[in-house]
Amino acid sequence: MEKRTILVIEDNAFNMKLVGSLLKIGGYKIIEAWTAEEGLELIRKHVPDLILMDIQLPGMDGLTATREIQNDPKIQNIPVLALTAYAMKSDEKRVLDAGCVGYISKPLDTRTFLNTLQSHLPPGTDERKQDPRKQKTDPKLKDSGEEIFFKNRILIVDDNPLNVKLLKAKLSGDTFDTIEALSGQECLDKVKKEYPDLILLDLMMPGINGFEVTRILKKDKNTRDIPIIHVTALDSSRDKAMALEAGADEFLNKPINTKELLTRIRSLLRLKKYQEQLKTRRESESHFIPSETSDLELETICFKPTILIADTSEQDVEFLKKNLNAFCDRIIITGSGKKAVLIAESEQIDIVLLDIPLSDMDGHEVCKQLKKMDRTRNIQVITITSMADLETKIKSIELGTDDYLIKPVNELEFKARIKSFIKKKVYLDMLVSKYKNAFKSAITDQLTALYNHAFFKHYLELELGCLKNRVLAHFFCSVFGPLIRVNIVVHC
């Protein structure tokens, strides 16, 4: 049977991709529009079964567009479901008064999205009338409970088809979907159309080379958060520094080790997830607290980190200090792994520069302990060591180190790496801060600044449960304890 058609009108590339992925899993046909004006034109042309309308759109806003739909007899019966970061009762009334049949709050809850959409679809003979929870989905997709997990989409860019084929083979399996481009211009076109989660980009290509592609993507606010890994035969420190200065997030040399490639990809996808969560929170809060700084300004705030150097070589320490003075507020130095862990626990450390061989605990164990504790988990750990073998490098990355540099380190490459990790630390700190503020707001009464009724009730239930368990334990010991002791004596 013919699929039902959903028109999505959304100007945010991340939200558009997420909604599109959910609708594909639900088995719907999708039409995309990035502005209200474009959406109205597509509505009259295709007459979809339902419209998902973002409220905050450039130019004509979503509610104005909904009113225009309601005033057109030919399309006024198409249900409009609003996508909004607003959650107040007054906002709900505005949405319904404009003609929407309901709304879905951002950030989207992937567990309930399809059920909510299905409840607002008009009756039809399509097979999608059945309970969405019983619908068949792609067997390759993993399903845990009700929550849906997605494959990350990787764009592979190389002018040599054989190299593309080799990289696709390394990424085969259930974790990634791969798309390909054979030139810089084709890469730019694919990014606009497909919006990948990560790009593997060759540098030496005819026409627009990898450096220029990176600069173009990183200047565009819609694509600058897509991680880019330069994959190339170029091997000099100068080339690495140029790549990082252009905006690349990583640099891998050919031939590529599969394990290292996958480790780097997962690390960058985690960072992208943090960025997307932070962006979604900012969008949700913008209705209540107008932001005085743009996303780009927030990224470039003058942040001076505190850096811990754990290294036994005085010469290497002097090199690191010399190149860090322009970036950091404070530098702490130790040659002991145990002291490094204690300092990270007690001080506000942002970045750790860590050698593997230390006086009392090797760098691998230091990194493992730092990534295990809540207080130190988000510290950026950069391993800088003379141990150049791949096995040690992979082990460090698997234990949680955020980067791995081989001594002697090129100054340009080192500074580019530090800039990148300062930015990452800023993202993580902002996300943690917003989470804490949101949690505090959720459990606190705004008028009295005391814990609200819901949190008090939850806390009281926990305490009563613990008290009940203690009473039962005391009763059991007092009643059955003597019998158990007698039984043990008789048995002996």
Short mmCIF file of C-alpha atoms in Angstrom, two decimals:
data_model
loop_
_atom_site.label_atom_id
_atom_site.label_comp_id
_atom_site.label_asym_id
_atom_site.label_seq_id
_atom_site.Cartn_x
_atom_site.Cartn_y
_atom_site.Cartn_z
CA MET A 1 0.00 0.00 0.00
CA GLU A 2 1.05 3.59 -0.60
CA LYS A 3 2.93 5.23 2.23
CA ARG A 4 1.44 8.20 4.09
CA THR A 5 3.19 11.48 3.40
CA ILE A 6 4.52 13.82 6.10
CA LEU A 7 5.73 17.33 5.28
CA VAL A 8 8.39 18.56 7.73
CA ILE A 9 8.95 22.34 7.89
CA GLU A 10 12.07 22.92 10.01
CA ASP A 11 15.08 25.25 9.62
CA ASN A 12 17.43 23.39 12.00
CA ALA A 13 19.50 20.76 10.16
CA PHE A 14 19.95 18.52 13.23
CA ASN A 15 16.22 18.50 14.07
CA MET A 16 15.35 17.90 10.41
CA LYS A 17 17.66 14.89 10.30
CA LEU A 18 16.34 13.45 13.58
CA VAL A 19 12.69 13.83 12.52
CA GLY A 20 13.51 12.35 9.11
CA SER A 21 15.19 9.32 10.69
CA LEU A 22 12.19 8.68 12.95
CA LEU A 23 9.73 9.01 10.08
CA LYS A 24 11.75 6.58 7.93
CA ILE A 25 11.64 4.06 10.75
CA GLY A 26 7.88 4.58 10.95
CA GLY A 27 7.58 3.87 7.22
CA TYR A 28 6.41 7.31 6.13
CA LYS A 29 7.19 9.24 2.95
CA ILE A 30 8.96 12.51 3.82
CA ILE A 31 8.93 15.92 2.16
CA GLU A 32 11.27 18.58 3.56
CA ALA A 33 10.96 22.36 3.62
CA TRP A 34 13.33 24.81 5.34
CA THR A 35 11.06 27.89 5.39
CA ALA A 36 7.35 28.51 5.83
CA GLU A 37 7.08 30.00 2.33
CA GLU A 38 8.64 26.90 0.77
CA GLY A 39 6.42 24.71 2.93
CA LEU A 40 3.19 26.41 1.79
CA GLU A 41 4.19 25.89 -1.84
CA LEU A 42 4.89 22.18 -1.23
CA ILE A 43 1.62 21.71 0.70
CA ARG A 44 -0.43 22.96 -2.26
CA LYS A 45 1.62 20.84 -4.69
CA HIS A 46 1.70 17.50 -2.79
CA VAL A 47 -1.23 17.72 -0.28
CA PRO A 48 0.48 15.66 2.51
CA ASP A 49 -1.37 13.61 5.14
CA LEU A 50 0.12 15.64 8.01
CA ILE A 51 2.41 18.66 8.50
CA LEU A 52 5.10 18.91 11.17
CA MET A 53 5.60 22.67 11.61
CA ASP A 54 8.46 24.30 13.49
CA ILE A 55 7.18 27.43 15.27
CA GLN A 56 10.38 29.49 15.12
CA LEU A 57 11.16 29.86 11.42
CA PRO A 58 13.08 32.59 9.59
CA GLY A 59 10.80 35.02 7.72
CA MET A 60 7.20 33.85 8.16
CA ASP A 61 6.89 31.99 11.49
CA GLY A 62 5.15 28.65 11.91
CA LEU A 63 1.97 29.95 13.52
CA THR A 64 1.41 32.51 10.76
CA ALA A 65 1.88 29.76 8.18
CA THR A 66 -0.62 27.56 10.06
CA ARG A 67 -3.22 30.35 9.98
CA GLU A 68 -2.71 30.69 6.23
CA ILE A 69 -3.29 26.94 5.85
CA GLN A 70 -6.51 27.21 7.86
CA ASN A 71 -7.77 30.01 5.58
CA ASP A 72 -7.28 27.98 2.38
CA PRO A 73 -10.29 25.66 1.77
CA LYS A 74 -8.18 23.29 -0.38
CA ILE A 75 -5.69 22.44 2.37
CA GLN A 76 -7.37 23.49 5.64
CA ASN A 77 -8.24 19.90 6.56
CA ILE A 78 -4.60 18.78 6.66
CA PRO A 79 -3.62 18.43 10.35
CA VAL A 80 -0.70 20.60 11.49
CA LEU A 81 1.38 19.32 14.41
CA ALA A 82 3.66 21.98 15.91
CA LEU A 83 7.32 21.36 16.80
CA THR A 84 8.22 23.72 19.61
CA ALA A 85 10.69 24.31 22.43
CA TYR A 86 7.92 26.09 24.37
CA ALA A 87 6.26 24.17 27.20
CA MET A 88 4.04 26.69 29.03
CA LYS A 89 0.22 26.52 29.13
CA SER A 90 -0.03 29.94 27.43
CA ASP A 91 2.16 28.68 24.59
CA GLU A 92 -0.02 25.59 24.19
CA LYS A 93 -3.05 27.86 23.85
CA ARG A 94 -1.31 29.99 21.17
CA VAL A 95 -0.44 26.88 19.18
CA LEU A 96 -3.98 25.47 19.33
CA ASP A 97 -5.60 28.86 18.64
CA ALA A 98 -3.51 29.18 15.47
CA GLY A 99 -5.07 25.95 14.17
CA CYS A 100 -2.57 23.25 15.13
CA VAL A 101 -4.06 19.94 16.27
CA GLY A 102 -1.34 19.55 18.92
CA TYR A 103 2.36 19.97 19.52
CA ILE A 104 5.54 17.96 20.14
CA SER A 105 8.07 19.49 22.52
CA LYS A 106 11.78 19.84 21.80
CA PRO A 107 14.09 18.17 22.54
CA LEU A 108 12.22 15.31 20.88
CA ASP A 109 11.47 12.16 22.85
CA THR A 110 12.30 9.41 20.35
CA ARG A 111 10.35 6.84 22.40
CA THR A 112 6.97 8.57 22.03
CA PHE A 113 7.39 10.54 18.79
CA LEU A 114 5.80 8.02 16.39
CA ASN A 115 2.90 7.28 18.72
CA THR A 116 2.13 11.01 19.10
CA LEU A 117 2.27 11.55 15.35
CA GLN A 118 0.08 8.53 14.66
CA SER A 119 -2.59 9.79 17.07
CA HIS A 120 -2.99 12.98 14.99
CA LEU A 121 -3.05 11.37 11.54
CA PRO A 122 -6.48 11.35 9.87
CA PRO A 123 -8.09 7.90 9.39
CA GLY A 124 -6.93 6.08 6.26
CA THR A 125 -6.68 2.66 4.69
CA ASP A 126 -2.90 2.66 5.00
CA GLU A 127 -1.21 -0.11 6.90
CA ARG A 128 0.07 2.50 9.36
CA LYS A 129 -3.28 2.47 11.15
CA GLN A 130 -1.95 -0.35 13.29
CA ASP A 131 -0.20 0.31 16.59
CA PRO A 132 3.19 1.88 15.73
CA ARG A 133 4.85 -0.32 18.35
CA LYS A 134 3.93 -3.35 16.21
CA GLN A 135 5.24 -1.86 12.96
CA LYS A 136 8.14 -3.56 11.24
CA THR A 137 11.39 -1.64 11.16
CA ASP A 138 14.71 -2.15 9.46
CA PRO A 139 16.06 -5.43 10.92
CA LYS A 140 19.56 -3.93 10.97
CA LEU A 141 18.45 -1.29 13.46
CA LYS A 142 18.92 -2.14 17.11
CA ASP A 143 15.92 -1.80 19.36
CA SER A 144 16.27 -1.56 23.12
CA GLY A 145 12.91 -1.51 24.87
CA GLU A 146 10.95 1.27 23.18
CA GLU A 147 13.92 3.54 22.44
CA ILE A 148 15.19 3.65 18.87
CA PHE A 149 18.89 3.80 18.07
CA PHE A 150 20.22 5.16 14.80
CA LYS A 151 23.14 4.38 12.59
CA ASN A 152 25.59 7.25 12.31
CA ARG A 153 26.05 8.40 8.73
CA ILE A 154 29.66 8.74 7.56
CA LEU A 155 30.59 10.64 4.36
CA ILE A 156 33.78 9.29 2.72
CA VAL A 157 35.48 11.75 0.36
CA ASP A 158 38.37 10.67 -1.88
CA ASP A 159 39.07 11.09 -5.60
CA ASN A 160 40.35 7.50 -5.72
CA PRO A 161 37.40 5.03 -5.81
CA LEU A 162 39.63 2.25 -4.44
CA ASN A 163 40.38 4.27 -1.28
CA VAL A 164 36.65 4.90 -0.84
CA LYS A 165 35.95 1.18 -1.17
CA LEU A 166 38.62 0.31 1.41
CA LEU A 167 37.25 2.80 3.97
CA LYS A 168 33.68 1.58 3.40
CA ALA A 169 34.88 -1.96 4.11
CA LYS A 170 36.42 -0.82 7.42
CA LEU A 171 33.12 0.80 8.44
CA SER A 172 30.83 -2.05 7.40
CA GLY A 173 28.45 -3.48 9.97
CA ASP A 174 25.44 -2.34 11.97
CA THR A 175 26.99 0.82 13.45
CA PHE A 176 27.43 3.12 10.44
CA ASP A 177 25.78 4.03 7.16
CA THR A 178 28.28 5.24 4.55
CA ILE A 179 27.84 7.65 1.64
CA GLU A 180 30.58 8.73 -0.73
CA ALA A 181 31.87 11.67 -2.76
CA LEU A 182 34.70 11.65 -5.30
CA SER A 183 35.56 15.38 -5.27
CA GLY A 184 35.54 18.42 -3.02
CA GLN A 185 32.53 19.97 -4.77
CA GLU A 186 30.56 16.71 -4.62
CA CYS A 187 31.38 16.58 -0.90
CA LEU A 188 29.90 20.06 -0.35
CA ASP A 189 26.77 19.09 -2.29
CA LYS A 190 26.36 15.80 -0.36
CA VAL A 191 26.75 17.57 3.00
CA LYS A 192 23.87 19.96 2.19
CA LYS A 193 21.68 17.10 1.00
CA GLU A 194 22.56 14.32 3.45
CA TYR A 195 23.88 16.19 6.54
CA PRO A 196 26.29 13.40 7.65
CA ASP A 197 27.34 12.78 11.25
CA LEU A 198 31.04 12.72 10.35
CA ILE A 199 33.27 13.23 7.28
CA LEU A 200 36.39 11.26 6.31
CA LEU A 201 38.13 13.67 3.94
CA ASP A 202 41.12 13.22 1.66
CA LEU A 203 43.32 16.34 1.31
CA MET A 204 44.91 16.03 -2.13
CA MET A 205 42.05 16.21 -4.64
CA PRO A 206 41.69 18.03 -7.96
CA GLY A 207 39.58 21.18 -7.90
CA ILE A 208 38.61 22.09 -4.34
CA ASN A 209 41.11 20.33 -2.07
CA GLY A 210 40.44 18.99 1.43
CA PHE A 211 41.82 22.08 3.21
CA GLU A 212 39.42 24.38 1.35
CA VAL A 213 36.44 22.04 1.81
CA THR A 214 37.13 22.05 5.56
CA ARG A 215 37.31 25.87 5.71
CA ILE A 216 34.00 26.21 3.81
CA LEU A 217 32.17 23.72 6.06
CA LYS A 218 33.56 25.18 9.30
CA LYS A 219 32.49 28.72 8.32
CA ASP A 220 28.87 27.65 7.71
CA LYS A 221 26.81 27.68 10.92
CA ASN A 222 24.73 24.75 9.64
CA THR A 223 27.74 22.46 9.05
CA ARG A 224 30.53 23.68 11.35
CA ASP A 225 29.73 21.12 14.06
CA ILE A 226 30.14 18.12 11.72
CA PRO A 227 33.41 16.40 12.75
CA ILE A 228 35.99 16.16 9.96
CA ILE A 229 38.84 13.64 9.93
CA HIS A 230 41.54 14.28 7.35
CA VAL A 231 42.67 10.97 5.88
CA THR A 232 45.80 11.46 3.79
CA ALA A 233 49.25 10.25 2.78
CA LEU A 234 50.73 13.60 3.90
CA ASP A 235 52.73 12.97 7.05
CA SER A 236 54.64 16.12 8.05
CA SER A 237 53.85 18.02 11.25
CA ARG A 238 53.33 21.12 9.10
CA ASP A 239 50.56 19.37 7.13
CA LYS A 240 48.91 18.25 10.36
CA ALA A 241 49.06 21.77 11.76
CA MET A 242 47.57 23.20 8.53
CA ALA A 243 44.75 20.66 8.68
CA LEU A 244 43.93 21.49 12.30
CA GLU A 245 44.16 25.24 11.65
CA ALA A 246 41.72 24.82 8.74
CA GLY A 247 39.26 23.32 11.23
CA ALA A 248 39.81 19.56 10.96
CA ASP A 249 39.01 17.66 14.14
CA GLU A 250 41.44 14.80 13.49
CA PHE A 251 44.26 13.78 11.16
CA LEU A 252 44.97 10.15 10.19
CA ASN A 253 47.74 8.90 7.94
CA LYS A 254 47.35 6.28 5.22
CA PRO A 255 47.47 3.33 5.43
CA ILE A 256 44.70 3.49 8.04
CA ASN A 257 44.61 1.13 11.01
CA THR A 258 40.98 -0.01 11.41
CA LYS A 259 41.01 -0.03 15.21
CA GLU A 260 42.47 3.47 15.44
CA LEU A 261 39.99 4.76 12.84
CA LEU A 262 36.97 3.39 14.72
CA THR A 263 38.28 4.69 18.05
CA ARG A 264 38.76 8.21 16.64
CA ILE A 265 35.33 8.18 14.99
CA ARG A 266 33.57 7.15 18.23
CA SER A 267 35.42 9.82 20.20
CA LEU A 268 34.38 12.59 17.76
CA LEU A 269 30.78 11.36 17.59
CA ARG A 270 30.59 11.60 21.40
CA LEU A 271 31.75 15.23 21.21
CA LYS A 272 29.20 15.96 18.48
CA LYS A 273 26.50 14.50 20.71
CA TYR A 274 27.54 16.90 23.53
CA GLN A 275 27.38 19.83 21.11
CA GLU A 276 23.93 18.86 19.86
CA GLN A 277 22.60 18.45 23.41
CA LEU A 278 23.96 21.87 24.33
CA LYS A 279 22.47 23.48 21.21
CA THR A 280 19.08 21.90 21.91
CA ARG A 281 19.13 23.19 25.49
CA ARG A 282 20.00 26.70 24.32
CA GLU A 283 17.14 26.63 21.80
CA SER A 284 14.73 25.45 24.51
CA GLU A 285 15.83 28.20 26.90
CA SER A 286 15.87 31.03 24.34
CA HIS A 287 12.11 31.55 24.72
CA PHE A 288 12.48 32.24 28.44
CA ILE A 289 15.99 33.75 28.66
CA PRO A 290 16.99 35.76 25.55
CA SER A 291 20.62 35.00 24.67
CA GLU A 292 22.94 37.98 24.38
CA THR A 293 25.65 36.02 22.59
CA SER A 294 25.54 33.94 19.43
CA ASP A 295 26.70 30.34 19.19
CA LEU A 296 29.94 31.47 17.55
CA GLU A 297 30.60 34.04 20.28
CA LEU A 298 29.97 31.45 22.95
CA GLU A 299 32.59 29.19 21.36
CA THR A 300 35.19 31.95 21.24
CA ILE A 301 34.81 33.22 24.80
CA CYS A 302 38.26 33.85 26.27
CA PHE A 303 38.59 30.74 28.41
CA LYS A 304 41.89 30.31 30.25
CA PRO A 305 42.19 26.68 31.42
CA THR A 306 44.22 25.21 34.26
CA ILE A 307 46.59 22.61 32.84
CA LEU A 308 48.29 19.75 34.70
CA ILE A 309 51.55 18.37 33.26
CA ALA A 310 52.52 14.86 34.45
CA ASP A 311 55.99 14.23 33.02
CA THR A 312 59.38 13.25 34.46
CA SER A 313 61.49 14.96 31.76
CA GLU A 314 62.52 18.51 32.67
CA GLN A 315 63.33 19.29 29.04
CA ASP A 316 59.87 18.20 27.83
CA VAL A 317 58.18 20.11 30.66
CA GLU A 318 59.99 23.30 29.65
CA PHE A 319 58.86 22.84 26.03
CA LEU A 320 55.24 22.36 27.10
CA LYS A 321 55.30 25.37 29.45
CA LYS A 322 56.78 27.60 26.75
CA ASN A 323 54.00 26.72 24.30
CA LEU A 324 51.16 26.84 26.86
CA ASN A 325 51.70 30.29 28.37
CA ALA A 326 49.54 32.02 25.75
CA PHE A 327 46.59 29.66 26.33
CA CYS A 328 46.29 28.91 30.04
CA ASP A 329 45.73 30.65 33.34
CA ARG A 330 47.75 28.23 35.48
CA ILE A 331 50.15 25.31 35.01
CA ILE A 332 50.71 22.57 37.62
CA ILE A 333 53.65 20.16 37.22
CA THR A 334 54.30 16.71 38.73
CA GLY A 335 56.32 13.62 37.83
CA SER A 336 54.15 11.30 39.93
CA GLY A 337 51.08 9.48 38.60
CA LYS A 338 49.51 9.19 42.06
CA LYS A 339 50.00 12.92 42.72
CA ALA A 340 48.49 13.69 39.31
CA VAL A 341 45.29 11.84 40.29
CA LEU A 342 45.14 13.60 43.70
CA ILE A 343 45.69 17.03 42.12
CA ALA A 344 42.97 16.40 39.53
CA GLU A 345 40.57 15.44 42.34
CA SER A 346 41.32 18.46 44.53
CA GLU A 347 41.96 21.21 41.94
CA GLN A 348 39.83 22.55 39.09
CA ILE A 349 41.86 20.97 36.26
CA ASP A 350 40.74 21.40 32.64
CA ILE A 351 43.46 19.63 30.62
CA VAL A 352 46.04 16.97 31.59
CA LEU A 353 49.20 16.48 29.52
CA LEU A 354 50.30 12.98 30.43
CA ASP A 355 53.40 10.91 29.74
CA ILE A 356 53.15 7.09 29.93
CA PRO A 357 56.26 6.28 32.04
CA LEU A 358 55.89 8.07 35.40
CA SER A 359 57.68 7.57 38.73
CA ASP A 360 55.06 5.51 40.58
CA MET A 361 52.01 4.87 38.34
CA ASP A 362 51.99 4.66 34.56
CA GLY A 363 49.98 7.10 32.45
CA HIS A 364 47.49 4.43 31.38
CA GLU A 365 46.41 3.87 34.98
CA VAL A 366 46.25 7.62 35.65
CA CYS A 367 43.95 8.10 32.64
CA LYS A 368 41.80 5.13 33.67
CA GLN A 369 41.27 6.56 37.17
CA LEU A 370 40.53 10.08 35.90
CA LYS A 371 37.89 8.85 33.44
CA LYS A 372 36.28 6.65 36.14
CA MET A 373 35.51 9.44 38.65
CA ASP A 374 32.59 11.87 38.17
CA ARG A 375 34.62 14.91 39.23
CA THR A 376 37.45 14.27 36.75
CA ARG A 377 35.66 12.48 33.89
CA ASN A 378 35.40 15.55 31.64
CA ILE A 379 39.04 16.59 32.03
CA GLN A 380 40.68 16.49 28.59
CA VAL A 381 43.58 14.01 28.75
CA ILE A 382 46.30 14.33 26.09
CA THR A 383 48.99 11.65 26.15
CA ILE A 384 52.38 13.01 25.03
CA THR A 385 55.00 10.28 25.01
CA SER A 386 58.03 8.80 23.24
CA MET A 387 56.25 5.43 23.01
CA ALA A 388 55.34 5.44 19.33
CA ASP A 389 54.07 1.87 18.85
CA LEU A 390 50.48 1.52 17.66
CA GLU A 391 49.52 -0.93 20.43
CA THR A 392 50.32 1.62 23.15
CA LYS A 393 48.46 4.32 21.21
CA ILE A 394 45.33 2.20 20.83
CA LYS A 395 45.41 1.17 24.49
CA SER A 396 45.59 4.82 25.56
CA ILE A 397 42.62 5.79 23.39
CA GLU A 398 40.55 2.82 24.60
CA LEU A 399 41.22 3.81 28.23
CA GLY A 400 39.74 7.23 27.52
CA THR A 401 42.62 9.51 26.54
CA ASP A 402 41.31 12.26 24.26
CA ASP A 403 44.44 12.52 22.12
CA TYR A 404 47.85 10.92 21.66
CA LEU A 405 50.96 12.82 20.51
CA ILE A 406 54.45 11.45 19.87
CA LYS A 407 57.54 13.27 21.12
CA PRO A 408 59.15 15.41 19.81
CA VAL A 409 55.94 17.38 19.21
CA ASN A 410 55.74 20.04 16.51
CA GLU A 411 54.90 23.45 18.01
CA LEU A 412 52.25 24.32 15.41
CA GLU A 413 50.52 20.96 15.75
CA PHE A 414 50.66 21.13 19.56
CA LYS A 415 49.08 24.61 19.69
CA ALA A 416 46.36 23.60 17.22
CA ARG A 417 45.52 20.56 19.37
CA ILE A 418 45.37 22.65 22.55
CA LYS A 419 42.96 25.13 20.91
CA SER A 420 40.73 22.24 19.86
CA PHE A 421 40.61 20.75 23.36
CA ILE A 422 39.97 24.09 25.04
CA LYS A 423 36.90 24.42 22.81
CA LYS A 424 35.77 20.88 23.69
CA LYS A 425 36.19 21.56 27.43
CA VAL A 426 34.10 24.73 27.13
CA TYR A 427 31.31 22.71 25.47
CA LEU A 428 31.38 20.04 28.18
CA ASP A 429 31.45 22.56 31.05
CA MET A 430 28.51 24.49 29.60
CA LEU A 431 26.52 21.29 29.13
CA VAL A 432 27.19 20.12 32.70
CA SER A 433 26.33 23.56 34.08
CA LYS A 434 23.04 23.70 32.18
CA TYR A 435 22.16 20.17 33.32
CA LYS A 436 22.78 21.10 36.97
CA ASN A 437 20.73 24.29 36.63
CA ALA A 438 17.90 22.41 34.93
CA PHE A 439 17.89 19.73 37.64
CA LYS A 440 17.91 22.34 40.41
CA SER A 441 15.06 24.19 38.74
CA ALA A 442 13.08 20.96 38.43
CA ILE A 443 13.24 20.15 42.15
CA THR A 444 13.00 23.70 43.60
CA ASP A 445 9.96 25.88 44.27
CA GLN A 446 10.60 29.26 42.61
CA LEU A 447 8.76 31.32 45.23
CA THR A 448 10.27 29.84 48.41
CA ALA A 449 13.58 28.47 47.03
CA LEU A 450 12.80 25.26 48.96
CA TYR A 451 12.48 21.76 47.50
CA ASN A 452 9.13 21.40 45.73
CA HIS A 453 6.36 18.98 46.66
CA ALA A 454 7.22 16.36 44.01
CA PHE A 455 10.86 16.12 45.09
CA PHE A 456 9.94 16.14 48.80
CA LYS A 457 7.45 13.31 48.24
CA HIS A 458 10.02 11.29 46.24
CA TYR A 459 12.71 11.84 48.91
CA LEU A 460 10.28 10.96 51.73
CA GLU A 461 9.30 7.72 49.98
CA LEU A 462 12.96 6.74 49.67
CA GLU A 463 13.64 7.48 53.34
CA LEU A 464 10.53 5.59 54.48
CA GLY A 465 11.60 2.64 52.32
CA CYS A 466 15.05 2.62 53.94
CA LEU A 467 13.49 2.91 57.41
CA LYS A 468 11.14 0.02 56.65
CA ASN A 469 14.06 -2.16 55.56
CA ARG A 470 16.00 -1.31 58.74
CA VAL A 471 12.99 -2.14 60.94
CA LEU A 472 12.49 -5.47 59.17
CA ALA A 473 16.19 -6.28 59.48
CA HIS A 474 16.15 -5.46 63.21
CA PHE A 475 13.01 -7.58 63.71
CA PHE A 476 14.54 -10.53 61.84
CA CYS A 477 17.75 -10.41 63.89
CA SER A 478 15.97 -10.09 67.22
CA VAL A 479 13.51 -12.94 66.50
CA PHE A 480 15.58 -15.40 64.51
CA GLY A 481 19.08 -14.46 65.63
CA PRO A 482 19.07 -16.58 68.82
CA LEU A 483 17.66 -19.59 66.94
CA ILE A 484 20.39 -19.34 64.31
CA ARG A 485 23.10 -19.15 66.99
CA VAL A 486 21.65 -22.18 68.85
CA ASN A 487 21.46 -24.16 65.62
CA ILE A 488 25.12 -23.40 64.86
CA VAL A 489 26.24 -24.51 68.37
CA VAL A 490 24.23 -27.78 68.18
CA HIS A 491 25.61 -28.52 64.71
CA CYS A 492 29.18 -28.05 65.92
#
